XYZ file of C-alpha atoms in Angstrom:
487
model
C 24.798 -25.785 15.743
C 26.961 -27.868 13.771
C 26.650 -31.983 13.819
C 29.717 -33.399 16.132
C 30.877 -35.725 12.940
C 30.901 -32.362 10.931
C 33.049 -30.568 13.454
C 35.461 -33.473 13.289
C 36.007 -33.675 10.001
C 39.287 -32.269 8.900
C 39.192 -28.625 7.541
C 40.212 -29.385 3.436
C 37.257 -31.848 3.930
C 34.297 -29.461 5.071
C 35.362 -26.627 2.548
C 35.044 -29.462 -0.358
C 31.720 -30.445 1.479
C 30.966 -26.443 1.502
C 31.734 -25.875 -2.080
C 29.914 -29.329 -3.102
C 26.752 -28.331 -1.748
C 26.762 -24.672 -3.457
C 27.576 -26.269 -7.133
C 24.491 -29.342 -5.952
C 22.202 -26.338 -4.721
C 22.675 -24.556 -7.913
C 24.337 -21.236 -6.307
C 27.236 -21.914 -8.072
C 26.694 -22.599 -11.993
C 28.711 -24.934 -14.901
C 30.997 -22.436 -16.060
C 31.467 -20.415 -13.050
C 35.246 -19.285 -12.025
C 36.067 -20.244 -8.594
C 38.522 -18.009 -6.547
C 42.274 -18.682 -6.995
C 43.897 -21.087 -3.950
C 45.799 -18.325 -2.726
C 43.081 -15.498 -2.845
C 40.390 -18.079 -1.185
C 43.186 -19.336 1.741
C 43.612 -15.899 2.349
C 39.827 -14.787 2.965
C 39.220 -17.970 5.140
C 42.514 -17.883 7.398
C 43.700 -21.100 6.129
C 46.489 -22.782 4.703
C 47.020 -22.610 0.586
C 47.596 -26.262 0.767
C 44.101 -26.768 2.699
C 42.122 -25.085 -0.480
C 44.069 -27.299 -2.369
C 43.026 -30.419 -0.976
C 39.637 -29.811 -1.043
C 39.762 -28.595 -4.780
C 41.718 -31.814 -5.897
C 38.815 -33.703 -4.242
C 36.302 -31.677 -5.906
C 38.071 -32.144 -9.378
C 38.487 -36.013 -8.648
C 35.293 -36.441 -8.261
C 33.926 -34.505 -11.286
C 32.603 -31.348 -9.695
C 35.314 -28.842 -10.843
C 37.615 -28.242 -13.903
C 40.893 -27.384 -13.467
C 42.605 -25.720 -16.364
C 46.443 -24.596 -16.414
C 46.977 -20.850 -16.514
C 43.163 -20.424 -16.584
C 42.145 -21.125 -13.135
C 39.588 -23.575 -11.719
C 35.532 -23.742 -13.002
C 31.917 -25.436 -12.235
C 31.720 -28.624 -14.407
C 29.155 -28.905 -17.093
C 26.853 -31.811 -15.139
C 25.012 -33.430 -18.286
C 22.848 -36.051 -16.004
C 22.150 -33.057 -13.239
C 20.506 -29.754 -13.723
C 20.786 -28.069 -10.308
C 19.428 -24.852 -11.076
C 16.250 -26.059 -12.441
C 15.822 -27.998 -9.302
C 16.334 -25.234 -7.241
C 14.182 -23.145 -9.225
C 11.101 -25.659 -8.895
C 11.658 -25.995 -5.038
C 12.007 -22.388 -4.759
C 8.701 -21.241 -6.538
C 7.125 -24.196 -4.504
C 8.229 -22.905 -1.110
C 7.711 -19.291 -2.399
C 4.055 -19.922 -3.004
C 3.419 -21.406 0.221
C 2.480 -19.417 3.268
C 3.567 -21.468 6.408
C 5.418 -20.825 9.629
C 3.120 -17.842 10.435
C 1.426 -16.213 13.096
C -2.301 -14.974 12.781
C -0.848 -11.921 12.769
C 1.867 -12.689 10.108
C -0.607 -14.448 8.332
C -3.456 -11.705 8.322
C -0.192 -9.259 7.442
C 0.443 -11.011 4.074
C -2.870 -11.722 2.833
C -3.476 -7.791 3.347
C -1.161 -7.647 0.291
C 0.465 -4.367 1.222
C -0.488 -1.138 -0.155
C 2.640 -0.332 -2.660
C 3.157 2.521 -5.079
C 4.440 2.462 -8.611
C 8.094 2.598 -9.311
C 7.136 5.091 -12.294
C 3.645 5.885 -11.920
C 1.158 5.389 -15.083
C -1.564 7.744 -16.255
C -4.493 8.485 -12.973
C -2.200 6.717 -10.111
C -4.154 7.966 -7.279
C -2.143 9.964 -5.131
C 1.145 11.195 -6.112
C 2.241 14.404 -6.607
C 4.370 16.145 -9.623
C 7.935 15.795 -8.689
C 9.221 17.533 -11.953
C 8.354 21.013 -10.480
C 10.161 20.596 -7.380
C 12.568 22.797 -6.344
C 15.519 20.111 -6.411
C 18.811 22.638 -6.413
C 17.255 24.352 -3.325
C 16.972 21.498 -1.388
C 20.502 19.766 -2.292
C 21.526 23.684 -0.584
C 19.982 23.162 2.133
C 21.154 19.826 2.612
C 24.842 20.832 2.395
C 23.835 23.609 4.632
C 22.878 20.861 6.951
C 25.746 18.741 7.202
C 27.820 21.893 7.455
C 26.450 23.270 10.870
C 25.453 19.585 11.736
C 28.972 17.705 11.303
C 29.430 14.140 12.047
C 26.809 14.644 14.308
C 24.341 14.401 11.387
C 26.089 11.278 10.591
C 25.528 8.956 13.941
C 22.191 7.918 15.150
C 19.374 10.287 15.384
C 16.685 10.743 18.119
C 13.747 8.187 18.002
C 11.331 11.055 18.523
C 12.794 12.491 15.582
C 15.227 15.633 14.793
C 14.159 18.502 17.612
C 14.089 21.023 14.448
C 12.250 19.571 12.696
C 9.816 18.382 15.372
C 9.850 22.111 16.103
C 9.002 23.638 12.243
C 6.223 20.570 12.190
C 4.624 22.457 15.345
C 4.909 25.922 14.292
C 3.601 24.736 10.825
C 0.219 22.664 11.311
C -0.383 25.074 14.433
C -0.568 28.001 11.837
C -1.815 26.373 8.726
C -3.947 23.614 10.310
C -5.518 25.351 13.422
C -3.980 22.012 15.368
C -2.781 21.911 19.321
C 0.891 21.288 18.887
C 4.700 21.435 20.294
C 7.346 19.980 19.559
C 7.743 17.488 22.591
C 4.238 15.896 21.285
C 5.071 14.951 18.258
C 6.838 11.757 16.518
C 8.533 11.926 13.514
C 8.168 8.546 11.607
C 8.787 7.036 8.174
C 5.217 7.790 6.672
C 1.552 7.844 7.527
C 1.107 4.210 7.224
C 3.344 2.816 9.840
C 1.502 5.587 12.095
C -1.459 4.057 11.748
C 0.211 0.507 12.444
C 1.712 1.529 15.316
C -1.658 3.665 16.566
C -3.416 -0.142 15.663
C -0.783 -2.290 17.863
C 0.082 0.448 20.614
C -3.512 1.486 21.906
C -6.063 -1.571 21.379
C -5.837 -5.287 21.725
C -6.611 -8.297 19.316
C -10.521 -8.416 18.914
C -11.219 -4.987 20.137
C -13.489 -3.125 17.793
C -12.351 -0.033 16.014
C -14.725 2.123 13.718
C -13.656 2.732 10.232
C -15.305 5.156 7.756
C -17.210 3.040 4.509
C -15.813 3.561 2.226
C -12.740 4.593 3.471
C -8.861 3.836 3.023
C -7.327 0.689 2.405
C -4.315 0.941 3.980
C -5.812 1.753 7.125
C -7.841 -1.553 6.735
C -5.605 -3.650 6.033
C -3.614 -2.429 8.974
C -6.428 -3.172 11.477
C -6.580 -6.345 9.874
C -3.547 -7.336 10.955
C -3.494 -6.697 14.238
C -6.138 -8.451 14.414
C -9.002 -5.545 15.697
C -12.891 -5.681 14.434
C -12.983 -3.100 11.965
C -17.020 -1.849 12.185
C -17.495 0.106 9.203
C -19.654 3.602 9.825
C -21.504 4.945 6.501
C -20.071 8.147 4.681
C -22.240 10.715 3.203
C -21.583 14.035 1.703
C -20.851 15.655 5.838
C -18.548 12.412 6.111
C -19.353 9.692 8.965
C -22.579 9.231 10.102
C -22.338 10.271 13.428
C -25.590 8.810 15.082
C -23.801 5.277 14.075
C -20.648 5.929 15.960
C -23.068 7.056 19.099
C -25.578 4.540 18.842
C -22.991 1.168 18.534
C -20.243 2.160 20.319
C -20.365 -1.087 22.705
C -16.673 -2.195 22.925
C -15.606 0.184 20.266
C -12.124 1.581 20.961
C -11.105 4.030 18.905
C -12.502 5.357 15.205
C -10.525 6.063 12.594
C -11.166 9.248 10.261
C -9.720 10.776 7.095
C -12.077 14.447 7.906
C -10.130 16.873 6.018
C -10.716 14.924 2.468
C -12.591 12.058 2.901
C -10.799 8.886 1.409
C -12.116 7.901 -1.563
C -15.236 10.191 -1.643
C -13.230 14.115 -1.018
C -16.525 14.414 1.574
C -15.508 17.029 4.552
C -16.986 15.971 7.835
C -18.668 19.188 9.112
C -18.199 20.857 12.315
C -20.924 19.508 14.237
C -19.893 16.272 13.509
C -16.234 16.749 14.876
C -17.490 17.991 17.742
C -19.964 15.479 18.520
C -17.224 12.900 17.725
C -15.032 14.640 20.124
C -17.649 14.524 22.800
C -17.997 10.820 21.995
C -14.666 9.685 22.510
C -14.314 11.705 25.712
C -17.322 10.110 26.884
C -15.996 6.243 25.919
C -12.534 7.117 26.931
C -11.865 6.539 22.560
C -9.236 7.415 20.659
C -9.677 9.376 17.186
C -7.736 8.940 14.717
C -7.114 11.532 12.310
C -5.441 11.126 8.722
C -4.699 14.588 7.598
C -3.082 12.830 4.599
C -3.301 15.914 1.939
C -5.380 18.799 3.266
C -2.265 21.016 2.122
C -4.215 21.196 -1.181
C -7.449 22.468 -1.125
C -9.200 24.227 -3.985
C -12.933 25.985 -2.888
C -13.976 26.881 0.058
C -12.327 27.568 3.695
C -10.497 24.426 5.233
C -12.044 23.238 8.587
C -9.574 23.056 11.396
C -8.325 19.560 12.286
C -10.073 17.881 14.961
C -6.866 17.357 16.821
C -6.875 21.493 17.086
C -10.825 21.188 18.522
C -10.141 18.620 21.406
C -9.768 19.526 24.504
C -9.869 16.259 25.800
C -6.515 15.176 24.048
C -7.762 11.893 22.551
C -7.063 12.777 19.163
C -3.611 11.269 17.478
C -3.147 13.323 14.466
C -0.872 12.131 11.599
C 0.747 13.793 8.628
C 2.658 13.311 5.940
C 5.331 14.951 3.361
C 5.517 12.229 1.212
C 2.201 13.527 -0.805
C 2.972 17.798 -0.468
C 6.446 17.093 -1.527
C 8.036 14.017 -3.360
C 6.965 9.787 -2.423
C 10.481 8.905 -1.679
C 10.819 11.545 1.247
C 9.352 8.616 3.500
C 8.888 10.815 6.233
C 5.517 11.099 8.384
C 4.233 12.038 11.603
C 1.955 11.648 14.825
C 1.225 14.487 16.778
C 0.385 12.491 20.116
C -1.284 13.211 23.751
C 1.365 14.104 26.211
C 0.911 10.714 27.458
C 1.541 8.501 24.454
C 4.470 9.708 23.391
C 7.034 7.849 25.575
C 5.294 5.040 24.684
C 5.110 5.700 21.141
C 8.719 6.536 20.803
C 9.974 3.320 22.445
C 7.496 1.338 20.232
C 9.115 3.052 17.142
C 12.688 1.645 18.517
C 11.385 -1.685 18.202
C 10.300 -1.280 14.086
C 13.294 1.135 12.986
C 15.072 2.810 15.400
C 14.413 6.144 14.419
C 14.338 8.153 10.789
C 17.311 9.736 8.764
C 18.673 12.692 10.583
C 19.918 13.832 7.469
C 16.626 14.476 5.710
C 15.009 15.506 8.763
C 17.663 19.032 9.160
C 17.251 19.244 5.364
C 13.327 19.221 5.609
C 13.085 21.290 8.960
C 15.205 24.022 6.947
C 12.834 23.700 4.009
C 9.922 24.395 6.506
C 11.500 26.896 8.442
C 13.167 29.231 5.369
C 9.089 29.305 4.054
C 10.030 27.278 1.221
C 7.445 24.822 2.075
C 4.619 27.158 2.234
C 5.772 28.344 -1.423
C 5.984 24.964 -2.456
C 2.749 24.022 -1.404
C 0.902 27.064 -2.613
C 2.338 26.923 -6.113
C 1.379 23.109 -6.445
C -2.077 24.230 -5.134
C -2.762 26.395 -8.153
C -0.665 23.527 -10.534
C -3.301 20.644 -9.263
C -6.441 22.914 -9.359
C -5.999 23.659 -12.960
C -5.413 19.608 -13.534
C -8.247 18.923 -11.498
C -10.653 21.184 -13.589
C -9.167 19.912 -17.016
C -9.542 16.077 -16.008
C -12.985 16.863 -15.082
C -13.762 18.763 -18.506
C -12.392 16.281 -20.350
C -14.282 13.527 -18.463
C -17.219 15.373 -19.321
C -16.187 14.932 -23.046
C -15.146 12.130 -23.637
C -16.155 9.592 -20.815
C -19.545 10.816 -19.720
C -21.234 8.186 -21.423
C -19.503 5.746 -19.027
C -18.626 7.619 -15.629
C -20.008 10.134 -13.800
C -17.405 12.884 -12.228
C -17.386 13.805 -8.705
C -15.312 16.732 -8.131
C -13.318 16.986 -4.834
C -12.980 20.214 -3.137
C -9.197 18.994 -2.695
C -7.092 16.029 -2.459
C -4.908 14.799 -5.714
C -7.577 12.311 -6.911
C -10.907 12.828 -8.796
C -13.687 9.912 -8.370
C -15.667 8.753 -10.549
C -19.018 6.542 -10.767
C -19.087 4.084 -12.934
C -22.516 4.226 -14.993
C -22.074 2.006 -18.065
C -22.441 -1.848 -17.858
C -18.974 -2.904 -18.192
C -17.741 -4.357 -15.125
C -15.319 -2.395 -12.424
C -12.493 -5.387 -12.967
C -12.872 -5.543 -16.630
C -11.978 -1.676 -17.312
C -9.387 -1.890 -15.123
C -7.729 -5.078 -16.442
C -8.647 -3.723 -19.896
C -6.518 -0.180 -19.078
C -4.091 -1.906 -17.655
C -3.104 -3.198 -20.775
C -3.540 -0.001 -22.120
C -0.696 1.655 -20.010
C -3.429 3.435 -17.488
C -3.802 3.032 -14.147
C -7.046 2.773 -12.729
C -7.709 2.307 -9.026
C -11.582 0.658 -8.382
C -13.530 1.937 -5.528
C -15.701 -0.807 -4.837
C -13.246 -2.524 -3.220
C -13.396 0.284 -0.138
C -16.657 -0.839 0.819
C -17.129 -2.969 3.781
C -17.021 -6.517 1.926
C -15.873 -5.359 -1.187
C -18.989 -5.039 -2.562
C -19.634 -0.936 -2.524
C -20.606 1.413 -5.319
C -18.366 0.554 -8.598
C -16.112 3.788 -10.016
C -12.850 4.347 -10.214
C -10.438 7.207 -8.075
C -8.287 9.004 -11.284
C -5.190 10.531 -9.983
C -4.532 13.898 -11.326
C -1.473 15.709 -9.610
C 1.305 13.881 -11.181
C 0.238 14.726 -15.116
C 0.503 18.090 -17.066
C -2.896 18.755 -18.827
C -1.685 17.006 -21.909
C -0.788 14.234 -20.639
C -3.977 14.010 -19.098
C -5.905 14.939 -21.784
C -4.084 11.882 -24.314
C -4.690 9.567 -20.937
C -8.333 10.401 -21.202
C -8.760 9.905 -24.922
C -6.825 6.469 -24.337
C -8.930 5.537 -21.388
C -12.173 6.486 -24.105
C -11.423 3.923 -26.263
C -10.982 1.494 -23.830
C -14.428 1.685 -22.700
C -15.323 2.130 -25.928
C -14.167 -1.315 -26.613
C -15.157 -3.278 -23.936
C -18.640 -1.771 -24.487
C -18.644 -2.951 -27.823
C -17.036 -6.077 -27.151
C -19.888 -6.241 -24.530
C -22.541 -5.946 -26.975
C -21.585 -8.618 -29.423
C -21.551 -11.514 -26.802
């Protein structure tokens, strides 16, 4: 609200106050053209002779030039430098974390989990975009606002697009042995504000949650801040130790699980253990949580049904996402939710962002439903298994002095051990200079303190760009090995 002896003040005097205050703060420059009297009277509903009051003030005192048939500018202020005063108090606030919540605060010191713009040589987990089918899907997409109209156009349905909800169903029902319809699942912006909303919806600050170690980031970070007790379960080649989850599950609420692929190690959690973890959270009235983030590509071997498809108990929230089997910017995920969560999963997606693009949604139910998924998916499969086995050859050949290969039965990362000497952070800073990115493992541990290696994306390169990111990566460690060795 405005102070009384501002209100009072006649109009010419609080636009010269206005405009003083942007040229002091620096948000207008020395040099910088201000609008013409009539243009500016015009745009605030005033009189021309009111701007020019308050611009003959403004000039009087030194804050304004005024030059005839030019127009009027920002003085040059010799003794005053606004703009590097603004820029000092700016970095100062920006630096400072105040005025938060615990939760806002735990938020922000998670540190997000973004993607590159443009990603660089082994960015774990995005896919090749250059082979998709781009002129099929701008088709379908005018095919959609054709039948759609201006209906396509006004605000969609929070649960998400009814086709597309629909092709979802028929889809992972099919391909992914799961227990779906349309009316159960969510359509949502990706996987990782599913597992933010699965965080705040279903437990409460301080209740425990199991999380796989190693296991995702993103997922941690998200427990983190909502404040839950993340209790970190040991992986081994079957996945989670399941005596662990039976034998401390005091409190425990829920347990989060990437089974498909296990994230970072590509570990598949046998059948027994789904089962027995199904039993469990039946038992303890849990929740599972199951990441299906890229089980769409899998290279040996049969793919185990999801355990959302083995419970009959319906406490299993399944969530998916297109944003790794097609293209990153899709930004479209999903939860495929107990008949009783998803009224209250829907309304709780009002509150973030309303609902997702309707647009996007026809264009990708279209894709799904005309098979052109499917295609996709199983050309890419046979693209990413040849990658796969040439990264690991040429790890073999050029790196095996320094890492040790593990190769995934699926998933668009390879991980690695590191064996040499050289520290995790070093290589990575050391690559990073180099025009590589390398994402370190150790940091997935519980404490940050695991098993050093590094995840090396492979999806998103051809086989010679793989094979000259390799060679570069080579003689990075071959540096810092040798730089090593002197000191």
């Amino acid at each position: 609200m405005a102070h009384p002896a501002y209100t009072s003040m006649p109009l010419h005097a609080r636009i010269h106050r206005a405009i003083r205050q942007l040229i002091l703060g620096g948000a207008l420059e020395p040099g910088k053209s201000l609008p013409a009297t009539r243009g500016l009277a015009k745009s605030l509903g005033v009189s021309r002779d009111t701007i020019e009051a308050a611009y003959i003030q403004l000039h009087a005192e030194g804050f304004i030039e005024r030059r005839v048939g030019s127009g009027s500018f920002v003085a040059e202020l010799t003794e005053f430098q606004p703009t590097r005063q603004k820029s000092k108090r700016y970095e100062l606030q920006r630096n400072q974390v105040s005025d938060l919540s615990k939760r806002g605060a735990a938020t922000f010191r998670g540190g997000g989990v973004p993607d590159a713009p443009v990603p660089l040589p082994f960015t774990q987990g995005i896919p090749e975009t250059r082979n998709f089918p781009l002129q099929l899907w701008e088709r379908l997409g005018r095919q959609a606002l054709k039948d759609f109209g201006i209906k396509a156009l006004q605000h969609g349905d929070p649960q998400g697009a009814e086709p597309l909800r629909r092709a979802i169903a028929d889809y992972i029902n099919l391909e992914r042995g799961a227990h779906a319809s349309a009316d159960r699942i969510l359509v949502l912006n990706c996987s990782q504000q599913a597992i933010t909303l699965c965080a705040t919806m279903l437990l409460d600050p301080g209740d425990r949650i199991f999380i796989e170690d190693p296991g995702y980031n993103g997922a941690r970070k998200a427990f983190d801040a909502a404040e839950l007790e993340s209790v970190p379960v040991r992986v081994d080649h079957q996945g989670v130790v399941v005596e662990q989850v039976i034998n401390d599950s005091k409190g425990v609420k829920a347990i989060f699980l990437t089974p498909s692929h296990q994230f970072p190690t590509g570990a598949k959690l046998g059948l027994d253990r789904r089962l027995a973890l199904i039993d469990w959270a039946a038992h303890e009235k849990a929740w599972i949580i199951e990441d299906d983030y890229d089980s769409e590509f899998h290279y040996s071997g049969k793919p185990t049904a999801c355990v959302q498809g083995l419970d009959p108990h319906d406490r299993t929230i399944y969530i998916g996402t297109f944003t790794k089997s097609l293209f990153p910017s899709l930004r479209i995920g999903y939860l495929v939710l107990p008949p009783q969560l998803v009224r209250p999963m829907t309304v709780a997606r009002t509150v973030l962002d309303g609902y997702a693009a309707p647009i996007t949604q026809l264009t990708l139910a279209r894709f799904i439903d005309g098979g052109h998924f499917g295609a996709h998916v199983r050309a890419m499969r046979t693209v990413y298994a040849e990658r796969l086995e040439t990264l690991a050859g040429l790890v073999e050949l050029h790196l095996s002095s320094f890492l040790e290969a593990r190769v995934p039965i699926g998933g668009l990362q390879m991980p690695c051990l590191l064996t040499c000497d050289v520290s995790e952070r070093v290589i990575i800073d050391a690559a990073q200079r180099d025009g590589i990115k390398l994402f370190g493992t150790s940091a997935l541990f519980a404490g940050g303190k695991g098993t050093p290696g590094f995840l090396l994306g492979f999806a998103a390169y051809t086989p010679r760009e793989i094979e000259v990111a390799v060679k570069r990566l080579a003689n990075v460690f071959h540096s810092m090995t040798s730089k090593q060795a002197r000191n």
